[in-house]
Amino acid sequence: MKEESLFNNYEENNLQLNNRIVMAPMTRARADNKENVATELIAEYYAQRATAGLIITEGTFVSEEGIGVINVPGIYTKQQIDGWKIVTTAVHEKGGKIFAQLWHTGAMSHPDLHEGRLPLAPSNYNPEQQAFTAEGFKPTVAPRPMTIEDIKRTIEDFKQAAINAIEAGFDGVEIHAANGYLLQQFFSKNSNDRTDEYGQTVENRARILFEILDEIKKVVDIKKVGVRLNPSLDGMMGIFVDDETIPVYDYIVTKLNEYDLAYLHLIEPFTDVTNNPNAIQEVAKYFRKLYKGTIIINKAFNKETAIEVIDAGDADLVSFGVPFIGNPDLVERYRTNQPLNKVDDKTFYTPGEKGYTDYPFLNEE
């Protein structure tokens, strides 16, 4: 096991990173203001973690229609762009790199978040999850199926959000096409029963992602764009693996080779899929054979397993979620084999600095 594989520079395509450790996107619900604007507190949080080779922000909503959680910063108004400028400036002053994750939750939302209107999704399939509203968690409902006009508008929203992100100073953007949100709702047969050009076949269900990428590359260098996928999501977030899951992701990942992306961000299975013949058991290993570009892998890695997956050649970078919540200096702790802070999961989504910017650095302990 070669420790340096995790701490070496990584230079490929648009990525010039100081190490192979990526901060994964994590909703933290700290934009508790009416305008959903990133704040000085959010800037401090990300700047504290700027020693990561790359930071990927929490999902940031591409439009009001994309909202599925309270207190999450958006990137569709001038105020929101200006808020994110504070964040990117703070991270860059510390020598960090930061991508914005572009997010639309689709059916994973609630009418309370849309002034009583139904959320938009590919079909009227209710994922039967809980949506985080101002009055607490509420069960999702059957959404309104998107018209072609709704889909075209949403594609434009992603394009404009990418423009806005670059204006806000981000080094790039990640398209969130994972975890049961809008784009994965299109990909999955159980949540997409459309009979038009966005449904029925593998190619049609994947169409929206490539139309988004085709629009974004007209206005932003495609080398500044990453895509996040969760191919073996099963029985969670309203998504089920079925007989067309592997074909749809084979098609998507193979076609992504036609785009000179910054990276492909993959997630290992959230649940045990060893007895499901339609599920990919080892996501990074499987897609390494199909994808020619940079792969980031995610899902409960620690220092040792991260080194293993890089040394095996299955991924180039590893993204860490919860360890970065409690350890702003995670890179240094891993480098020097220091113990990690204990994470307080009761403060993951609560307002204020507690459990957010108040975790101690090594030199403060």
C-alpha positions as semicolon CSV with decimal commas, in nm:
position;residue;x (nm);y (nm);z (nm)
1;M;0,000;0,000;0,000
2;K;0,160;0,325;-0,118
3;E;0,045;0,617;0,098
4;E;0,177;0,871;-0,150
5;S;-0,088;0,762;-0,402
6;L;-0,345;0,953;-0,194
7;F;-0,132;1,263;-0,135
8;N;0,034;1,303;-0,474
9;N;-0,067;1,577;-0,713
10;Y;-0,322;1,486;-0,977
11;E;-0,300;1,659;-1,313
12;E;-0,533;1,551;-1,589
13;N;-0,754;1,750;-1,824
14;N;-0,877;2,059;-1,638
15;L;-0,785;1,918;-1,297
16;Q;-0,463;2,033;-1,132
17;L;-0,510;1,909;-0,778
18;N;-0,270;1,904;-0,482
19;N;-0,387;1,559;-0,371
20;R;-0,637;1,283;-0,457
21;I;-0,873;1,364;-0,168
22;V;-1,205;1,519;-0,274
23;M;-1,465;1,673;-0,043
24;A;-1,796;1,515;-0,146
25;P;-2,111;1,723;-0,197
26;M;-2,319;1,729;0,122
27;T;-2,639;1,921;0,198
28;R;-2,585;2,120;0,519
29;A;-2,892;2,352;0,517
30;R;-2,707;2,662;0,641
31;A;-2,851;2,910;0,387
32;D;-3,130;2,997;0,629
33;N;-3,235;3,320;0,460
34;K;-3,535;3,405;0,246
35;E;-3,327;3,443;-0,070
36;N;-3,144;3,106;-0,037
37;V;-2,808;3,283;-0,061
38;A;-2,470;3,139;0,044
39;T;-2,339;3,335;0,344
40;E;-2,010;3,431;0,512
41;L;-2,059;3,130;0,742
42;I;-2,084;2,897;0,441
43;A;-1,771;3,060;0,297
44;E;-1,586;2,994;0,624
45;Y;-1,695;2,628;0,621
46;Y;-1,561;2,564;0,272
47;A;-1,245;2,771;0,323
48;Q;-1,163;2,566;0,635
49;R;-1,159;2,258;0,410
50;A;-0,961;2,410;0,122
51;T;-0,672;2,164;0,163
52;A;-0,887;1,902;-0,011
53;G;-0,758;1,840;-0,361
54;L;-1,104;1,942;-0,481
55;I;-1,418;2,060;-0,302
56;I;-1,757;1,982;-0,455
57;T;-2,025;2,199;-0,299
58;E;-2,356;2,087;-0,161
59;G;-2,616;2,064;-0,434
60;T;-2,714;2,415;-0,539
61;F;-3,054;2,456;-0,702
62;V;-3,061;2,551;-1,071
63;S;-3,409;2,708;-1,041
64;E;-3,698;2,759;-0,802
65;E;-3,859;2,454;-0,964
66;G;-3,560;2,244;-0,860
67;I;-3,597;2,309;-0,486
68;G;-3,651;2,004;-0,266
69;V;-3,502;2,106;0,070
70;I;-3,516;2,422;0,282
71;N;-3,212;2,639;0,358
72;V;-3,006;2,527;0,060
73;P;-2,831;2,793;-0,150
74;G;-2,941;2,833;-0,511
75;I;-2,751;2,962;-0,814
76;Y;-3,027;3,118;-1,026
77;T;-3,039;3,481;-0,901
78;K;-2,782;3,762;-0,896
79;Q;-2,791;3,763;-0,514
80;Q;-2,711;3,392;-0,510
81;I;-2,423;3,438;-0,757
82;D;-2,284;3,716;-0,534
83;G;-2,317;3,491;-0,227
84;W;-2,123;3,213;-0,396
85;K;-1,853;3,466;-0,499
86;I;-1,777;3,510;-0,128
87;V;-1,734;3,130;-0,101
88;T;-1,514;3,082;-0,408
89;T;-1,295;3,380;-0,312
90;A;-1,245;3,240;0,038
91;V;-1,151;2,895;-0,095
92;H;-0,916;3,033;-0,361
93;E;-0,741;3,255;-0,106
94;K;-0,654;2,933;0,081
95;G;-0,524;2,773;-0,241
96;G;-0,824;2,541;-0,289
97;K;-1,026;2,431;-0,592
98;I;-1,406;2,423;-0,584
99;F;-1,679;2,295;-0,818
100;A;-2,050;2,375;-0,777
101;Q;-2,288;2,081;-0,784
102;L;-2,594;2,169;-0,996
103;W;-2,913;2,017;-0,855
104;H;-3,279;1,967;-0,940
105;T;-3,466;1,735;-0,702
106;G;-3,762;1,651;-0,927
107;A;-4,016;1,439;-0,738
108;M;-3,801;1,441;-0,422
109;S;-3,976;1,758;-0,306
110;H;-4,307;1,881;-0,166
111;P;-4,578;2,135;-0,263
112;D;-4,488;2,338;0,050
113;L;-4,159;2,422;-0,122
114;H;-4,341;2,540;-0,438
115;E;-4,619;2,763;-0,300
116;G;-4,863;2,470;-0,315
117;R;-4,778;2,360;-0,670
118;L;-4,681;1,999;-0,738
119;P;-4,311;1,933;-0,797
120;L;-4,210;1,847;-1,154
121;A;-4,077;1,504;-1,249
122;P;-4,061;1,270;-1,552
123;S;-4,382;1,089;-1,448
124;N;-4,641;1,102;-1,169
125;Y;-4,446;0,843;-0,968
126;N;-4,431;0,920;-0,595
127;P;-4,088;0,820;-0,457
128;E;-4,248;0,791;-0,110
129;Q;-3,965;0,969;0,067
130;Q;-3,954;1,251;0,322
131;A;-3,903;1,612;0,207
132;F;-3,743;1,863;0,445
133;T;-3,981;2,162;0,463
134;A;-4,011;2,467;0,689
135;E;-4,254;2,265;0,904
136;G;-4,024;1,964;0,927
137;F;-4,017;1,644;0,726
138;K;-4,326;1,571;0,514
139;P;-4,402;1,277;0,285
140;T;-4,352;1,334;-0,085
141;V;-4,653;1,332;-0,319
142;A;-4,717;1,224;-0,676
143;P;-4,552;1,501;-0,885
144;R;-4,676;1,663;-1,205
145;P;-4,530;1,493;-1,515
146;M;-4,313;1,735;-1,709
147;T;-4,425;1,855;-2,050
148;I;-4,168;1,882;-2,331
149;E;-4,170;2,256;-2,263
150;D;-4,090;2,191;-1,894
151;I;-3,799;1,966;-1,995
152;K;-3,657;2,222;-2,239
153;R;-3,685;2,493;-1,974
154;T;-3,507;2,272;-1,721
155;I;-3,223;2,205;-1,967
156;E;-3,189;2,583;-2,006
157;D;-3,189;2,618;-1,626
158;F;-2,889;2,383;-1,600
159;K;-2,713;2,575;-1,878
160;Q;-2,775;2,912;-1,709
161;A;-2,669;2,769;-1,371
162;A;-2,336;2,661;-1,527
163;I;-2,288;3,014;-1,665
164;N;-2,375;3,156;-1,322
165;A;-2,133;2,921;-1,147
166;I;-1,841;3,029;-1,363
167;E;-1,941;3,394;-1,306
168;A;-1,939;3,320;-0,931
169;G;-1,577;3,207;-0,957
170;F;-1,618;2,829;-0,944
171;D;-1,346;2,620;-1,108
172;G;-1,615;2,401;-1,261
173;V;-1,954;2,236;-1,211
174;E;-2,084;1,887;-1,136
175;I;-2,416;1,774;-1,284
176;H;-2,605;1,587;-1,011
177;A;-2,751;1,286;-1,192
178;A;-2,757;1,055;-0,888
179;N;-2,932;0,970;-0,560
180;G;-3,289;0,958;-0,685
181;Y;-3,312;1,320;-0,800
182;L;-3,450;1,451;-1,130
183;L;-3,199;1,308;-1,376
184;Q;-3,189;0,965;-1,214
185;Q;-3,570;0,972;-1,215
186;F;-3,547;0,998;-1,594
187;F;-3,291;0,715;-1,616
188;S;-3,487;0,467;-1,405
189;K;-3,766;0,259;-1,551
190;N;-3,967;0,255;-1,226
191;S;-3,984;0,637;-1,212
192;N;-4,015;0,708;-1,585
193;D;-4,317;0,574;-1,772
194;R;-4,309;0,835;-2,048
195;T;-4,401;0,733;-2,402
196;D;-4,231;1,024;-2,581
197;E;-3,865;1,084;-2,674
198;Y;-3,768;1,094;-2,304
199;G;-3,905;0,748;-2,215
200;Q;-3,938;0,380;-2,304
201;T;-3,585;0,310;-2,439
202;V;-3,244;0,327;-2,273
203;E;-3,135;0,605;-2,510
204;N;-3,450;0,809;-2,452
205;R;-3,433;0,786;-2,073
206;A;-3,072;0,909;-2,081
207;R;-3,147;1,183;-2,336
208;I;-3,194;1,472;-2,091
209;L;-2,840;1,436;-1,950
210;F;-2,679;1,463;-2,292
211;E;-2,902;1,752;-2,394
212;I;-2,791;1,934;-2,077
213;L;-2,424;1,863;-2,154
214;D;-2,466;1,971;-2,517
215;E;-2,615;2,301;-2,406
216;I;-2,358;2,362;-2,132
217;K;-2,063;2,300;-2,364
218;K;-2,183;2,586;-2,585
219;V;-2,119;2,831;-2,301
220;V;-1,867;2,668;-2,063
221;D;-1,548;2,472;-2,133
222;I;-1,665;2,108;-2,105
223;K;-1,334;2,028;-1,931
224;K;-1,483;2,219;-1,635
225;V;-1,785;1,985;-1,610
226;G;-1,819;1,664;-1,410
227;V;-2,113;1,421;-1,384
228;R;-2,224;1,228;-1,076
229;L;-2,398;0,888;-1,110
230;N;-2,526;0,627;-0,862
231;P;-2,576;0,320;-1,084
232;S;-2,653;0,064;-0,812
233;L;-2,901;0,269;-0,609
234;D;-3,166;0,014;-0,515
235;G;-3,468;0,037;-0,288
236;M;-3,372;0,383;-0,167
237;M;-3,472;0,736;-0,267
238;G;-3,753;0,597;-0,479
239;I;-3,522;0,414;-0,722
240;F;-3,501;0,039;-0,793
241;V;-3,248;-0,161;-0,989
242;D;-3,412;-0,358;-1,272
243;D;-3,327;-0,549;-1,590
244;E;-3,242;-0,225;-1,777
245;T;-3,032;-0,059;-1,507
246;I;-2,697;-0,195;-1,631
247;P;-2,781;-0,125;-1,999
248;V;-2,879;0,236;-1,923
249;Y;-2,558;0,306;-1,728
250;D;-2,342;0,120;-1,982
251;Y;-2,492;0,349;-2,245
252;I;-2,451;0,668;-2,038
253;V;-2,091;0,603;-1,930
254;T;-1,979;0,489;-2,276
255;K;-2,136;0,796;-2,437
256;L;-1,974;1,024;-2,176
257;N;-1,642;0,928;-2,337
258;E;-1,747;1,152;-2,627
259;Y;-1,732;1,450;-2,388
260;D;-1,398;1,573;-2,258
261;L;-1,529;1,598;-1,900
262;A;-1,336;1,698;-1,589
263;Y;-1,439;1,369;-1,428
264;L;-1,704;1,105;-1,369
265;H;-1,808;1,087;-1,000
266;L;-1,941;0,741;-0,912
267;I;-2,097;0,601;-0,595
268;E;-2,061;0,244;-0,471
269;P;-2,389;0,071;-0,371
270;F;-2,567;0,225;-0,071
271;T;-2,725;-0,112;0,013
272;D;-2,620;-0,475;-0,015
273;V;-2,685;-0,574;-0,377
274;T;-2,486;-0,898;-0,377
275;N;-2,800;-1,105;-0,442
276;N;-2,935;-0,878;-0,716
277;P;-2,821;-1,005;-1,058
278;N;-2,926;-0,674;-1,216
279;A;-2,699;-0,463;-0,993
280;I;-2,333;-0,377;-1,037
281;Q;-2,153;-0,493;-0,723
282;E;-1,824;-0,301;-0,762
283;V;-1,904;0,023;-0,938
284;A;-1,555;0,174;-0,978
285;K;-1,401;-0,153;-1,097
286;Y;-1,684;-0,212;-1,345
287;F;-1,690;0,135;-1,502
288;R;-1,310;0,170;-1,513
289;K;-1,329;-0,071;-1,807
290;L;-1,579;0,154;-1,987
291;Y;-1,473;0,508;-1,900
292;K;-1,153;0,660;-2,037
293;G;-1,138;0,976;-1,822
294;T;-1,088;1,063;-1,456
295;I;-1,299;0,867;-1,206
296;I;-1,385;0,987;-0,856
297;I;-1,531;0,716;-0,632
298;N;-1,742;0,772;-0,321
299;K;-1,911;0,579;-0,038
300;A;-1,778;0,537;0,315
301;F;-1,408;0,524;0,229
302;N;-1,140;0,568;0,493
303;K;-0,772;0,641;0,438
304;E;-0,675;0,276;0,391
305;T;-0,957;0,180;0,154
306;A;-0,900;0,499;-0,045
307;I;-0,534;0,410;-0,098
308;E;-0,638;0,058;-0,199
309;V;-0,887;0,171;-0,465
310;I;-0,634;0,415;-0,614
311;D;-0,349;0,161;-0,605
312;A;-0,576;-0,095;-0,773
313;G;-0,629;0,155;-1,055
314;D;-1,008;0,148;-1,018
315;A;-1,032;0,522;-0,944
316;D;-0,810;0,828;-0,965
317;L;-0,963;1,030;-0,680
318;V;-1,170;0,943;-0,372
319;S;-1,442;1,167;-0,228
320;F;-1,510;1,176;0,145
321;G;-1,833;1,301;0,302
322;V;-1,885;1,268;0,677
323;P;-1,509;1,271;0,762
324;F;-1,491;1,622;0,612
325;I;-1,786;1,742;0,823
326;G;-1,598;1,682;1,149
327;N;-1,243;1,737;1,024
328;P;-1,171;2,056;0,833
329;D;-0,805;1,944;0,819
330;L;-0,887;1,588;0,710
331;V;-0,599;1,581;0,459
332;E;-0,343;1,666;0,726
333;R;-0,494;1,417;0,973
334;Y;-0,470;1,141;0,711
335;R;-0,119;1,249;0,611
336;T;0,008;1,242;0,971
337;N;-0,206;0,949;1,090
338;Q;-0,382;1,157;1,356
339;P;-0,719;1,055;1,505
340;L;-1,035;1,208;1,361
341;N;-1,281;1,430;1,549
342;K;-1,609;1,268;1,650
343;V;-1,891;1,390;1,427
344;D;-2,217;1,520;1,577
345;D;-2,489;1,397;1,339
346;K;-2,756;1,597;1,525
347;T;-2,611;1,915;1,371
348;F;-2,587;1,800;1,009
349;Y;-2,885;2,016;0,900
350;T;-2,930;2,267;1,183
351;P;-2,865;2,641;1,145
352;G;-2,558;2,817;1,276
353;E;-2,192;2,739;1,335
354;K;-2,243;2,454;1,584
355;G;-2,140;2,129;1,418
356;Y;-2,043;2,328;1,108
357;T;-1,744;2,560;1,152
358;D;-1,656;2,484;1,516
359;Y;-1,473;2,150;1,476
360;P;-1,114;2,187;1,601
361;F;-0,806;2,173;1,380
362;L;-0,507;1,967;1,497
363;N;-0,324;2,274;1,627
364;E;-0,627;2,375;1,836
365;E;-0,666;2,053;2,030
